[in-house]
Coordinates of C-alpha atoms (C1' of nucleotides) and ligand atoms in Angstrom, one line a residue:
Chain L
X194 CA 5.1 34.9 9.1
X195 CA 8.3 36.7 8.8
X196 CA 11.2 34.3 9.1
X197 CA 13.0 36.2 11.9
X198 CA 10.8 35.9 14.6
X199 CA 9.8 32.5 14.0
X200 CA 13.2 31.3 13.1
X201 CA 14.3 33.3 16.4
X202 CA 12.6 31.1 18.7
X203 CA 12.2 28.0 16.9
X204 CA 16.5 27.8 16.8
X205 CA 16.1 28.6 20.3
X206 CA 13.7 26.4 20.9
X207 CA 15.1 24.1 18.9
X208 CA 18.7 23.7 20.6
X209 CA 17.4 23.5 24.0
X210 CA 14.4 20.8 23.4
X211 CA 15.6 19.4 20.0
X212 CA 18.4 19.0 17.9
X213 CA 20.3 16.2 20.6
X214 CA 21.1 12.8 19.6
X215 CA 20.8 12.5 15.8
X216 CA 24.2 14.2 14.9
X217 CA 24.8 11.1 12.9
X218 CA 21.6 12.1 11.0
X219 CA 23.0 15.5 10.2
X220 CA 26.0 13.8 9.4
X221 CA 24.8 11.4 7.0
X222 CA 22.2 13.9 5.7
X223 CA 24.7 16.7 4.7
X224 CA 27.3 14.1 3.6
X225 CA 24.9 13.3 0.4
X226 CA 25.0 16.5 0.0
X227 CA 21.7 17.7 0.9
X228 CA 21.1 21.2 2.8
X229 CA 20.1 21.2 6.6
X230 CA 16.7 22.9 7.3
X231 CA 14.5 23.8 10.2
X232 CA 11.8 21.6 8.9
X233 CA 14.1 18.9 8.3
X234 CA 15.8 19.0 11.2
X235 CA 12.7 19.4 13.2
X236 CA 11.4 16.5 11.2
X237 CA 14.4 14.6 12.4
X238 CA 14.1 15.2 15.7
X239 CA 10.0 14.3 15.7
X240 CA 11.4 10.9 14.3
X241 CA 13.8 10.3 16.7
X242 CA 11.6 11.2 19.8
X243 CA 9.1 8.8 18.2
X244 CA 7.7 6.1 20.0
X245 CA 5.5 4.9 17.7
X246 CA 5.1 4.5 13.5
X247 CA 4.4 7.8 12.6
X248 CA 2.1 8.6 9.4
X249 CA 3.4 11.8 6.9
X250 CA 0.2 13.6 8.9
X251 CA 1.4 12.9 12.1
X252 CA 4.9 14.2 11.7
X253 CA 3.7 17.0 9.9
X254 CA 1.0 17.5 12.7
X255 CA 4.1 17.5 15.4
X256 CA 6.7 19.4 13.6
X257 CA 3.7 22.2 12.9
X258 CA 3.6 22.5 16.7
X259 CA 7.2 23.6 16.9
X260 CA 7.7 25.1 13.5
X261 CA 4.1 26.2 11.7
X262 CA 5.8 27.2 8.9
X263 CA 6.1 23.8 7.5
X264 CA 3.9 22.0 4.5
X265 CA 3.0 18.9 4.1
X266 CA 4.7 18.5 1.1
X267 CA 7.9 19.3 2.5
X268 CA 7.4 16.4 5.2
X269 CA 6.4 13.9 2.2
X270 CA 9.9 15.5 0.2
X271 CA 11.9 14.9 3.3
X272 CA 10.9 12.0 4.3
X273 CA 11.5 10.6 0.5
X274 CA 15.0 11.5 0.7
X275 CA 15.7 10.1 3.9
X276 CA 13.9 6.5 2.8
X277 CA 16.1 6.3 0.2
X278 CA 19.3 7.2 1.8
X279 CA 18.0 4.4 4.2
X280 CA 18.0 6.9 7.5
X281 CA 14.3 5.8 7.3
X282 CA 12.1 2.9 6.8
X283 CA 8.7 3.3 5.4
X284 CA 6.3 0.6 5.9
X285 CA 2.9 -0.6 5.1
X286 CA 1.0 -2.0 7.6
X287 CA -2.1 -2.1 5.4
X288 CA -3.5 0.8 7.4
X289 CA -4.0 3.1 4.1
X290 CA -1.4 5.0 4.4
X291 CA 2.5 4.6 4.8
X292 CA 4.2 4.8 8.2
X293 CA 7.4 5.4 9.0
X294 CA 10.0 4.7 11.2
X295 CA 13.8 6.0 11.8
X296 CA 16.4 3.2 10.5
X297 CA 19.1 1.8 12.9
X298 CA 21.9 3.6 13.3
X299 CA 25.5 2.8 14.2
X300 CA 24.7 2.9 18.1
X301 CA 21.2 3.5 18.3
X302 CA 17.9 1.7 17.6
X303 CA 18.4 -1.6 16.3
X304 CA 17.1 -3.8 13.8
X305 CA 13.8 -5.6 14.5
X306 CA 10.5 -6.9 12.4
X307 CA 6.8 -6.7 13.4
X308 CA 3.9 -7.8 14.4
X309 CA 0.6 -6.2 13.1
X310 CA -2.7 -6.7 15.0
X311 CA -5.2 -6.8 12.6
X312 CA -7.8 -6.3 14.9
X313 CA -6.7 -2.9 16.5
X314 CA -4.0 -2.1 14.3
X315 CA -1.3 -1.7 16.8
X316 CA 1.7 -2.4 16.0
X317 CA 4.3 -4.1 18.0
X318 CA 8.4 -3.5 17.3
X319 CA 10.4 -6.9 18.7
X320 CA 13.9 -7.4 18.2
X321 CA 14.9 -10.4 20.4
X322 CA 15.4 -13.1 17.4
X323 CA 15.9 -16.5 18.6
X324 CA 19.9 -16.3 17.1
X325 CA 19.1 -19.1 14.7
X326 CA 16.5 -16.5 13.4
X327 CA 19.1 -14.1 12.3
X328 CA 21.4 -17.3 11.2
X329 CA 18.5 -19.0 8.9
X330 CA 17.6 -15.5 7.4
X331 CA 21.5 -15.1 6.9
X332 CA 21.7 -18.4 5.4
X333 CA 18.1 -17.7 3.3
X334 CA 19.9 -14.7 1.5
X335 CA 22.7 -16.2 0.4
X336 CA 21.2 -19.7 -1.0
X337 CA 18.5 -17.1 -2.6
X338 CA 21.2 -14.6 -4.0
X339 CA 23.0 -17.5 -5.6
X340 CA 20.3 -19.6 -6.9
X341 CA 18.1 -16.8 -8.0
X342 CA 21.2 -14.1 -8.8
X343 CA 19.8 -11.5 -6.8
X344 CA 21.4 -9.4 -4.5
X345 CA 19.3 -8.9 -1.2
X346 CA 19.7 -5.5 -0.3
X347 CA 17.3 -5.6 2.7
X348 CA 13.6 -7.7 3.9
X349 CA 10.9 -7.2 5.0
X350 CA 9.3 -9.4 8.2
X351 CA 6.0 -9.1 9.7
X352 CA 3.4 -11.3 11.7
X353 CA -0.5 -10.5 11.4
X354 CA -2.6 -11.9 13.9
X355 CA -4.1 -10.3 16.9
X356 CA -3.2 -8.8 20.4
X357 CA -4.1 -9.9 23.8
X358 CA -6.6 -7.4 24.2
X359 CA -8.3 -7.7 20.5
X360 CA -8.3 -11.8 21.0
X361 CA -10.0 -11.1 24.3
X362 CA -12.9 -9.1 23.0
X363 CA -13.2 -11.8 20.4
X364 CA -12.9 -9.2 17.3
Chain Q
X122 CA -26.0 -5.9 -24.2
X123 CA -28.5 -8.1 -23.2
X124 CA -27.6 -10.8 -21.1
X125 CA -29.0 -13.9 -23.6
X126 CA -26.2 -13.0 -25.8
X127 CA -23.3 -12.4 -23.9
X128 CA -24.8 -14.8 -21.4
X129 CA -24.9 -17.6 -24.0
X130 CA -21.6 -17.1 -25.8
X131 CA -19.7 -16.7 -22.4
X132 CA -21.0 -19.9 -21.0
X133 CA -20.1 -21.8 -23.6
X134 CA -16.7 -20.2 -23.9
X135 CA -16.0 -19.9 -20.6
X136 CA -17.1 -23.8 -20.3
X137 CA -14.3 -24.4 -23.1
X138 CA -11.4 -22.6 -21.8
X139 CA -11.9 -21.9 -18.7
X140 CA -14.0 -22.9 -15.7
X141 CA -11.6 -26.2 -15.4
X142 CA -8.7 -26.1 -12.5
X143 CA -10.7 -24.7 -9.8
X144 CA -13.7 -26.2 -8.5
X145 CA -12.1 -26.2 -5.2
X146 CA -12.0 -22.2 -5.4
X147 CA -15.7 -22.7 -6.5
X148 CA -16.7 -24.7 -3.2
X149 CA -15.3 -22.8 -1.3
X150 CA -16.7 -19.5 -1.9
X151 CA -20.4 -21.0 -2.5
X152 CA -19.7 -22.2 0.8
X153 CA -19.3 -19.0 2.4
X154 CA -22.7 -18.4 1.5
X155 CA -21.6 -16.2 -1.7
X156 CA -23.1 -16.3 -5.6
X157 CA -21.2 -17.6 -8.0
X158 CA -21.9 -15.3 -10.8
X159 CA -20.0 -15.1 -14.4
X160 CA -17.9 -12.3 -13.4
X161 CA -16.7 -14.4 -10.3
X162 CA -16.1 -17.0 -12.7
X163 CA -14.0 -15.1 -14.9
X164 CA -12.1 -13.3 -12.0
X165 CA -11.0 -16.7 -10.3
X166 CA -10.2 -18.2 -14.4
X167 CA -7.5 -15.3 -14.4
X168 CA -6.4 -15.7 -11.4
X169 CA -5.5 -19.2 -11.8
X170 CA -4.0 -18.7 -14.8
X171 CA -2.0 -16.0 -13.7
X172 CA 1.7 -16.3 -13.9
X173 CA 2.9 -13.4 -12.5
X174 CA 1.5 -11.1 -9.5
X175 CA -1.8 -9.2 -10.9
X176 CA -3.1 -5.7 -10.2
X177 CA -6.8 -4.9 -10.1
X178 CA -6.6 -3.2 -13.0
X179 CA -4.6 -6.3 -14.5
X180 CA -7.8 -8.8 -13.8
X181 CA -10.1 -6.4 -15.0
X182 CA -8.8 -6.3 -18.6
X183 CA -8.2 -9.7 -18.7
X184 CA -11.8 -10.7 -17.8
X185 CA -13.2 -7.8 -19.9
X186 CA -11.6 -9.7 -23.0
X187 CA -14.1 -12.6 -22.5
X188 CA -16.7 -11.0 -20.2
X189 CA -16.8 -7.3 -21.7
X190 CA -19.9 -6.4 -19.2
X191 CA -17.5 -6.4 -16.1
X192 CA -17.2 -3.4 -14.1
X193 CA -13.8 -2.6 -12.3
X194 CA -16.2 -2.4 -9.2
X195 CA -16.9 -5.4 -8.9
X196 CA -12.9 -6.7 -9.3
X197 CA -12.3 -4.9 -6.3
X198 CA -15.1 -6.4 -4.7
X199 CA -14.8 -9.7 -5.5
X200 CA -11.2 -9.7 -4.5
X201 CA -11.8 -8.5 -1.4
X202 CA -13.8 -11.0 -0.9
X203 CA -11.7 -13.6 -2.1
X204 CA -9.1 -11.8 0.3
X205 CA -11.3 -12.2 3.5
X206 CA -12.0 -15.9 2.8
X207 CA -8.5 -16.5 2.6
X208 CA -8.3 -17.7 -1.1
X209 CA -6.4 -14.7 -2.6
X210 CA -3.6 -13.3 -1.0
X211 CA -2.7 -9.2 -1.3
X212 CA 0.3 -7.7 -1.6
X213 CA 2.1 -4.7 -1.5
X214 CA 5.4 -4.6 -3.2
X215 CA 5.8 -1.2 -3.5
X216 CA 4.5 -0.2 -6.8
X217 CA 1.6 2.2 -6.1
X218 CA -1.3 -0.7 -6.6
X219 CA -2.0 -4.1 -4.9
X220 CA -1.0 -6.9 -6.1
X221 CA -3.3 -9.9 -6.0
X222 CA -2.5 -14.0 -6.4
X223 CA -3.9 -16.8 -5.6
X224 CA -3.1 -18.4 -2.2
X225 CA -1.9 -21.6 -1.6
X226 CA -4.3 -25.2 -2.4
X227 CA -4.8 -28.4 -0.9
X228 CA -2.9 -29.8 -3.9
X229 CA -2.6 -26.6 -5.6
X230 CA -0.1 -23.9 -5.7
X231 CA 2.4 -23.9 -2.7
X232 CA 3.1 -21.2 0.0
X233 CA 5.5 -19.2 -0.6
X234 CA 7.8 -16.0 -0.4
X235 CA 9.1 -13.1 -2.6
X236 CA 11.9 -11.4 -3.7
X237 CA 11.1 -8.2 -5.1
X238 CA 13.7 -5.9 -7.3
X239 CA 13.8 -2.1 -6.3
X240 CA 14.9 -1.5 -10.3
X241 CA 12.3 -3.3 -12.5
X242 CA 10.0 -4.0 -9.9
X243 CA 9.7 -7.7 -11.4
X244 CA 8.5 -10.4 -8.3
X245 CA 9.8 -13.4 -7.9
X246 CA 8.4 -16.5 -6.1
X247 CA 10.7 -18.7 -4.2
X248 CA 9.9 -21.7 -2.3
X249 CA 12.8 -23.6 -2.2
X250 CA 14.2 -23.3 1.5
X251 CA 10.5 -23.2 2.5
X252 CA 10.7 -26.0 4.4
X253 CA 13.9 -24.7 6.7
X254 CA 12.0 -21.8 6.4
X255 CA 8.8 -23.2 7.7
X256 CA 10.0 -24.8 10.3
X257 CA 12.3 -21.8 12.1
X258 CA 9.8 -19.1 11.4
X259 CA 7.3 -21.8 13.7
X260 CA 9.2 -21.8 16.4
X261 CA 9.9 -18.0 16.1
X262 CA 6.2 -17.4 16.0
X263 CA 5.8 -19.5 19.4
X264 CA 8.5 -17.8 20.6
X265 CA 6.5 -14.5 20.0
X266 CA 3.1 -15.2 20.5
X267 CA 4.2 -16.4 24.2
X268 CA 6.2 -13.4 24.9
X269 CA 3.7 -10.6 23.3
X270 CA 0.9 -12.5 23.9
X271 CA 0.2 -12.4 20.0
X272 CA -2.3 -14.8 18.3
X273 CA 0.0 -15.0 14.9
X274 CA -2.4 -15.9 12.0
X275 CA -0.4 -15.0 8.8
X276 CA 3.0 -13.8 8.0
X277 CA 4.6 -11.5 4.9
X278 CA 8.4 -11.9 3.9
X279 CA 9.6 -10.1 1.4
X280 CA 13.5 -9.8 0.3
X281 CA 14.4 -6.6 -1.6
X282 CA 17.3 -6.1 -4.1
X283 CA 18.6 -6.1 -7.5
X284 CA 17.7 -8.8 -9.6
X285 CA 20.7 -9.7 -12.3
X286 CA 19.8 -7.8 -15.2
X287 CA 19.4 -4.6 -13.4
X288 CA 22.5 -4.8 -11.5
X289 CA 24.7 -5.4 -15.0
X290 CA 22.4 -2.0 -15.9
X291 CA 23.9 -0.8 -12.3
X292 CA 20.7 1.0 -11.5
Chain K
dA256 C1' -41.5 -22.6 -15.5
dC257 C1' -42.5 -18.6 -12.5
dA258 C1' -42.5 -15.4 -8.7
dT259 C1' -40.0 -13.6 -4.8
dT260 C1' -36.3 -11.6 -2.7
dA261 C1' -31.9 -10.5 -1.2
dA262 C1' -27.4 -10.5 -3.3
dT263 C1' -24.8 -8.6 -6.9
dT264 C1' -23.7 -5.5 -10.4
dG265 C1' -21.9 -1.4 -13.0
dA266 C1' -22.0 3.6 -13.9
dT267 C1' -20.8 7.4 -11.4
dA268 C1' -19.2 10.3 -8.0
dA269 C1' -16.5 10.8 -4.0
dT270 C1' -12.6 9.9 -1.0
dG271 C1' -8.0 10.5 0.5
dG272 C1' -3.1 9.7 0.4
dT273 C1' 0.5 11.2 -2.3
dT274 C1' 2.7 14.1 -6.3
dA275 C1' 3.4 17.7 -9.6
dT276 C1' 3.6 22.7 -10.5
dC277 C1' 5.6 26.9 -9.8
dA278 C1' 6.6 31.3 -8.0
dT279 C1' 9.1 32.6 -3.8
dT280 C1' 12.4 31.9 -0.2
dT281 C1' 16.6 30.1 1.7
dA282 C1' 21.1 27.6 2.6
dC283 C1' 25.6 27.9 1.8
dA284 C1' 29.9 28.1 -1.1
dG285 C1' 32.8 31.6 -2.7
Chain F
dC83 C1' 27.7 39.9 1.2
dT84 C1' 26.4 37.8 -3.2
dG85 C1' 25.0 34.5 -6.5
dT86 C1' 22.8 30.5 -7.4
dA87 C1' 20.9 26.2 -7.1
dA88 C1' 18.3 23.9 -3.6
dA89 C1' 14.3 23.9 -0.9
dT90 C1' 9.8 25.5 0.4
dG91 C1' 4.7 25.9 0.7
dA92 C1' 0.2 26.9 -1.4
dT93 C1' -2.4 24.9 -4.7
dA94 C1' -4.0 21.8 -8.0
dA95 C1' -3.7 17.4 -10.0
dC96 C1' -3.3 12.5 -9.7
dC97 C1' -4.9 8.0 -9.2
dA98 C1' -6.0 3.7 -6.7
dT99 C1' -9.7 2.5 -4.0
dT100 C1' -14.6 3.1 -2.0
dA101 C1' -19.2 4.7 -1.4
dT102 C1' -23.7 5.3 -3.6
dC103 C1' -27.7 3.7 -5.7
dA104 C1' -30.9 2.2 -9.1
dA105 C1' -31.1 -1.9 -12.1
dT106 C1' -30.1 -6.7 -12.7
dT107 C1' -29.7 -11.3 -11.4
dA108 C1' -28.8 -16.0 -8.8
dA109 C1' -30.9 -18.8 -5.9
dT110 C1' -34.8 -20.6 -3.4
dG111 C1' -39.3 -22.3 -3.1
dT112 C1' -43.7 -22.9 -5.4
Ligands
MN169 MN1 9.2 -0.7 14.2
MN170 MN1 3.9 -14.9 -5.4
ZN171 ZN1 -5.1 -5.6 18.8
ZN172 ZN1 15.3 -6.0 -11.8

DNA sequence: ACATTAATTGATAATGGTTATCATTTACAG
DNA sequence: CTGTAAATGATAACCATTATCAATTAATGT
């Protein structure tokens, strides 16, 4: 329970098997001024090894693997800070409890919307608009901005329906 | 308490101001095979007088007004009803409850989409470049249920930002 | 009108994801 | 190394939504 030996091996740990590839994250995390931490950083590395959209639980469930010292609050704290510096999207997929999901970064992961089978819940990431997808949503935002004097920050886009396999088995 | 009472004077009330607009609603849930009780009634009065984007909680003190023997209960599961048959549409904007409105009409209400401000968390519907909309986010959803093999039923776009009086506040 | 019966109801308690508290620990600028 | 504000985690609280269940009621047939 004592920080050393746990903070020992997790950095050790840490730099070999984590810590790679989110330096932006670091970057953009310190720049607002906020303090680097073991969970956070292991938090940020669960994120970015992610395949999949990740509940609070399971990220806390993954980083507790690495670092046990970590609460669950923490993970909710953390991840609140990074949704609203925008390093992280949170989304409901009306699945009961949020989900998230690293943003797109500068030469990472790129943008993309959803579909959500309402049968099994998957959740399926696809980011190969049609162009004039991107164009008419472009075009959407500013005819809305203008007639409704809002400024679009950011949207939301996702399908429901159901997968191959749930529309097989006829649920 | 007893029903003659409240029975009586709701009928006749409810026969005055409300119970007109919606006997479309009405047909359609009796023909699903549910009951259409006073409560029902009430709840589907609200809604389609409802101007804005209501919360459980929201219905529930409305109907109370003019049907004091309603139980928040039932609310939630007459909505979820009216969810499942397809009349009421559920939303999530963000703000910690469900949002509930009615969905689209023969020649009722129209389909629509929202923006939603991040400061004052007012909604608001737009329908205007529907039909551009419409007709791109069609072919985008044959597009993707080809290539994922998705059955799409529904879709949920939401643009977020700063409406105009919050961003002269600059919040 | 009345009896029958399954659907519906509302009071209540329980659930579960998310937040608030607060004493303790820690990152980091100086 | 020190001082200090930021961050943490254990715990309790919060609160929207659900589950339970006995009582009521809408609808159907007589
Ligand atoms: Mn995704
Ligand atoms: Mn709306
Ligand atoms: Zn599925
Ligand atoms: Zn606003």
């Amino acid at each position: 329970m004592t920080m050393e030996i746990i903070c020992i091996n997790g950095v050790q740990f840490m730099l070999r098997e984590y810590g790679k590839g989110h330096k932006w994250c670091h970057g953009q995390f310190k720049a607002r001024g906020y303090r680097m931490t073991l969970g956070r950083e292991a938090i940020l590395d669960v994120l970015a090894q992610a395949n999949r959209h990740l509940s609070a639980e399971d990220i806390f469930m993954k980083v507790y693997k690495v670092y046990p010292n970590i609460g669950l609050t923490s993970v909710y704290r953390t991840l609140d800070i990074l949704v609203n510096i925008g390093l992280v999207h949170k989304f409901d997929f009306g699945h009961g409890r949020a989900r998230y999901e690293l943003a797109e970064e500068p030469k990472g992961r790129r943008h993309h919307h959803h579909l959500v089978c309402t049968g099994c819940s998957r959740v399926i990431d696809y980011e190969d608009f049609i162009d004039e997808e991107v164009a008419l949503l472009k075009k959407t935002e500013e005819a809305l901005s203008i007639k409704y004097n809002f400024t679009i920050m950011n949207h939301l886009i996702q399908f429901y329906g159901l997968c191959q396999i749930c529309r097989n088995e006829g649920k």
